[in-house]
Short mmCIF file of C-alpha atoms in Angstrom, two decimals:
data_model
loop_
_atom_site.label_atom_id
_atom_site.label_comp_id
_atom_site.label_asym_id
_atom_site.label_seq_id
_atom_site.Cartn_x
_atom_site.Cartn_y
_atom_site.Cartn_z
CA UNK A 176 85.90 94.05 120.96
CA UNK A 177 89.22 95.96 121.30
CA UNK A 178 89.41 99.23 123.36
CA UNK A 179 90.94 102.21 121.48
CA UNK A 180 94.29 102.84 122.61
CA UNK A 181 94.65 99.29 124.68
CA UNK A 182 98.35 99.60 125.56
CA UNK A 183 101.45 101.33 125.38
CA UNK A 184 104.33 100.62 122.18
CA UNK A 185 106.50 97.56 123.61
CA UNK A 186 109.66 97.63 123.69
CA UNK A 187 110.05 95.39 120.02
CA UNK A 188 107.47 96.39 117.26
CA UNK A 189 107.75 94.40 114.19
CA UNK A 190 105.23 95.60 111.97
CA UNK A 191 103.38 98.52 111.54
CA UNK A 192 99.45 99.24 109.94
CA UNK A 193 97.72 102.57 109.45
CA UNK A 194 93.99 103.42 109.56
CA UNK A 195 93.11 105.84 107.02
CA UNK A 196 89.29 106.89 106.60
CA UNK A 197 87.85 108.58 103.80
CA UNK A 198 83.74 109.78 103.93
CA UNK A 199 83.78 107.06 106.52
CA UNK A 200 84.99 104.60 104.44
CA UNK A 201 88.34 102.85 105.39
CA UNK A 202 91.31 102.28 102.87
CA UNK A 203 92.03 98.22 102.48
CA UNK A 204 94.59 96.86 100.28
CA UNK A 205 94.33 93.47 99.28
CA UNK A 206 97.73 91.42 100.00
CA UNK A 207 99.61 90.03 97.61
CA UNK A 208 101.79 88.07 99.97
CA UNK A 209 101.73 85.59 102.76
CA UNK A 210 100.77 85.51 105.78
CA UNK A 211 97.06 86.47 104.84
CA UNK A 212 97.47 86.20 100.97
CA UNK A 213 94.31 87.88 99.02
CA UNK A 214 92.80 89.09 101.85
CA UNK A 215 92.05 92.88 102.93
CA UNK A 216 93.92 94.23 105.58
CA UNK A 217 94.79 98.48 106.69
CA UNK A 218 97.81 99.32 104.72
CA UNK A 219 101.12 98.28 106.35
CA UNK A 220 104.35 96.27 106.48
CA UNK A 221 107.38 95.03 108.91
CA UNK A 222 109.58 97.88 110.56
CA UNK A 223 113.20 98.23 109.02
CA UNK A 224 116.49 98.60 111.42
CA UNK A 225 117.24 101.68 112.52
CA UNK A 226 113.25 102.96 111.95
CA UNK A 227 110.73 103.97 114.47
CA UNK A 228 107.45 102.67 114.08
CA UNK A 229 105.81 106.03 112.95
CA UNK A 230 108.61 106.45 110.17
CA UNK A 231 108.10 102.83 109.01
CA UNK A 232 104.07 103.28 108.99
CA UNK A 233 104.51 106.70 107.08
CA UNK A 234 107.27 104.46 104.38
CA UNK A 235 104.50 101.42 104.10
CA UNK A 236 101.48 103.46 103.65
CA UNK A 237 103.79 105.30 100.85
CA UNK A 238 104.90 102.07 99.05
CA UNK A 239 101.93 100.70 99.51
CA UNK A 240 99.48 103.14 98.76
CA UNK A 241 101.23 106.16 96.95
CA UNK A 242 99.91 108.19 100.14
CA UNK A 243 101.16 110.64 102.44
CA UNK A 244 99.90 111.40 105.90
CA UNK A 245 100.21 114.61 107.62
CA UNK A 246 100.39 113.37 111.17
CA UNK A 247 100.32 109.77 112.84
CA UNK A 248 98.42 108.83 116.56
CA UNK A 249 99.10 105.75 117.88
CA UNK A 250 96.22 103.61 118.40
CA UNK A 251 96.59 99.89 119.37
CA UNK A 252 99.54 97.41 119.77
CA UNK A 253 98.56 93.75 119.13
CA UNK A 254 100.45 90.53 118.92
CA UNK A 255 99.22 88.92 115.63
CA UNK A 256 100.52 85.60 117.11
CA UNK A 257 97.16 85.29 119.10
CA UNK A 258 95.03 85.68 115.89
CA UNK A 259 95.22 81.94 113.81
CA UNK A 260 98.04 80.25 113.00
CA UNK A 261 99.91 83.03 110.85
CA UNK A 262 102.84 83.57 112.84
CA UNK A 263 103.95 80.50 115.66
CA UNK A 264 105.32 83.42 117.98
CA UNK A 265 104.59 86.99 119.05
CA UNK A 266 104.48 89.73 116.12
CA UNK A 267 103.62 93.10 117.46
CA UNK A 268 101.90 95.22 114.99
CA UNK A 269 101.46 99.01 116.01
CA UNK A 270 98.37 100.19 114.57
CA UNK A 271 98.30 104.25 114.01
CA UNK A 272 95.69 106.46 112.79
CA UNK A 273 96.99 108.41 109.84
CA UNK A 274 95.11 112.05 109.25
CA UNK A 275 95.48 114.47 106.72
CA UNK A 276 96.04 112.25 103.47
CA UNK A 277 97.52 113.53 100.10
CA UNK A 278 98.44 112.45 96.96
CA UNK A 279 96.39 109.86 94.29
CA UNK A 280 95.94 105.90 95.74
CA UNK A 281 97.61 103.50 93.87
CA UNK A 282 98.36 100.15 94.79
CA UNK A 283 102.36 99.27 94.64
CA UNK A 284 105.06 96.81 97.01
CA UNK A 285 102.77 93.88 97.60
CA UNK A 286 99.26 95.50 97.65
CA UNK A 287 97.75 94.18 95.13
CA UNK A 288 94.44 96.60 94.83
CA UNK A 289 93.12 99.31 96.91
CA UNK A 290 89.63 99.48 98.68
CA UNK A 291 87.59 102.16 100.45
CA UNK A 292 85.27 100.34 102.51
CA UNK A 293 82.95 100.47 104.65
CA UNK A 294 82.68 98.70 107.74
CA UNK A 295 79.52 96.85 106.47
CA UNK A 296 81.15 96.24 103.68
CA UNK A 297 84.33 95.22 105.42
CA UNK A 298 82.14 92.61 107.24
CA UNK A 299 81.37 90.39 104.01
CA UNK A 300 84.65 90.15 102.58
CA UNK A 301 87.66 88.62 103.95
CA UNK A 302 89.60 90.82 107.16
CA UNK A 303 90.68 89.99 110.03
CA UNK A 304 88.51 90.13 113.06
CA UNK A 305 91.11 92.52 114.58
CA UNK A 306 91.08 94.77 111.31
CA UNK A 307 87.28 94.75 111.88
CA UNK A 308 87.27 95.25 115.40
CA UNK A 309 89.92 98.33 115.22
CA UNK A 310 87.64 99.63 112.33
CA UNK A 311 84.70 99.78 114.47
CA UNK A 312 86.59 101.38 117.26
CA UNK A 313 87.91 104.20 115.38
CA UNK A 314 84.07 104.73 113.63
CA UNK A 315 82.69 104.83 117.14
CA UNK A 316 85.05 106.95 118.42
CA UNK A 317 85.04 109.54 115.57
CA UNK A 318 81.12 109.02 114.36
CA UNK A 319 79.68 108.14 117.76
CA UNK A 320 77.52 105.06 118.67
#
């Protein structure tokens, strides 16, 4: 299981995801594009030159989602190049905890649907382990054991 926050931002991030909870429910959005077609995955997308992570997770969760967060903490940075055969070398995704949502979901860019799960749910469908495994951090850590 991953430890909530593991490590510091390196010094190249490539992609971002945000974790956005709802009546402890997390939002999903089903991909409509490789790597990971049709399955669920936190809302998210590859960091743009000239962006920081946080303004490229607050742009994806917008095009994405149709959602705005009020303020961004930083929660894990993994490679997805150690989980499968996806990407053949590193890919640092920044994961961030996005609070204070507004606006109406609706699915846009290349999320096909949108889904509030929850992490029982999460467990039958297809996600990552490492989308599961950050889910159940973040429930721990704001629920309790």
């Amino acid at each position: 299981m991953i430890t909530v926050p593991l490590s510091p931002l390196p010094l190249q991030i490539h992609g971002v995801s945000l974790v956005c909870r709802r009546d402890r429910r997390f939002l999903l959005v089903r991909r409509g594009k490789e790597p990971w077609k049709d399955w669920l995955a936190f809302p998210g997308g590859s960091v743009e030159a000239g962006e920081t992570a946080e303004e490229a997770a607050l742009r994806e969760l917008k095009e994405e989602t149709a959602l705005d967060a009020g303020s961004l903490a930083h929660l894990i940075t993994v490679d997805l190049a150690l989980e499968g055969k996806a990407y053949e070398k590193s890919y640092y995704l920044s994961v961030f905890r996005a609070f204070d949502l507004s606006g109406i979901e609706q699915a846009g860019d290349d999320a096909v649907s949108i889904h509030w799960l929850t992490i029982e749910e999460m467990a039958k469908v297809n996600v990552t382990e490492s989308t599961l495994d950050v889910a159940r951090c973040v429930a721990e850590r704001e629920d309790g054991p």
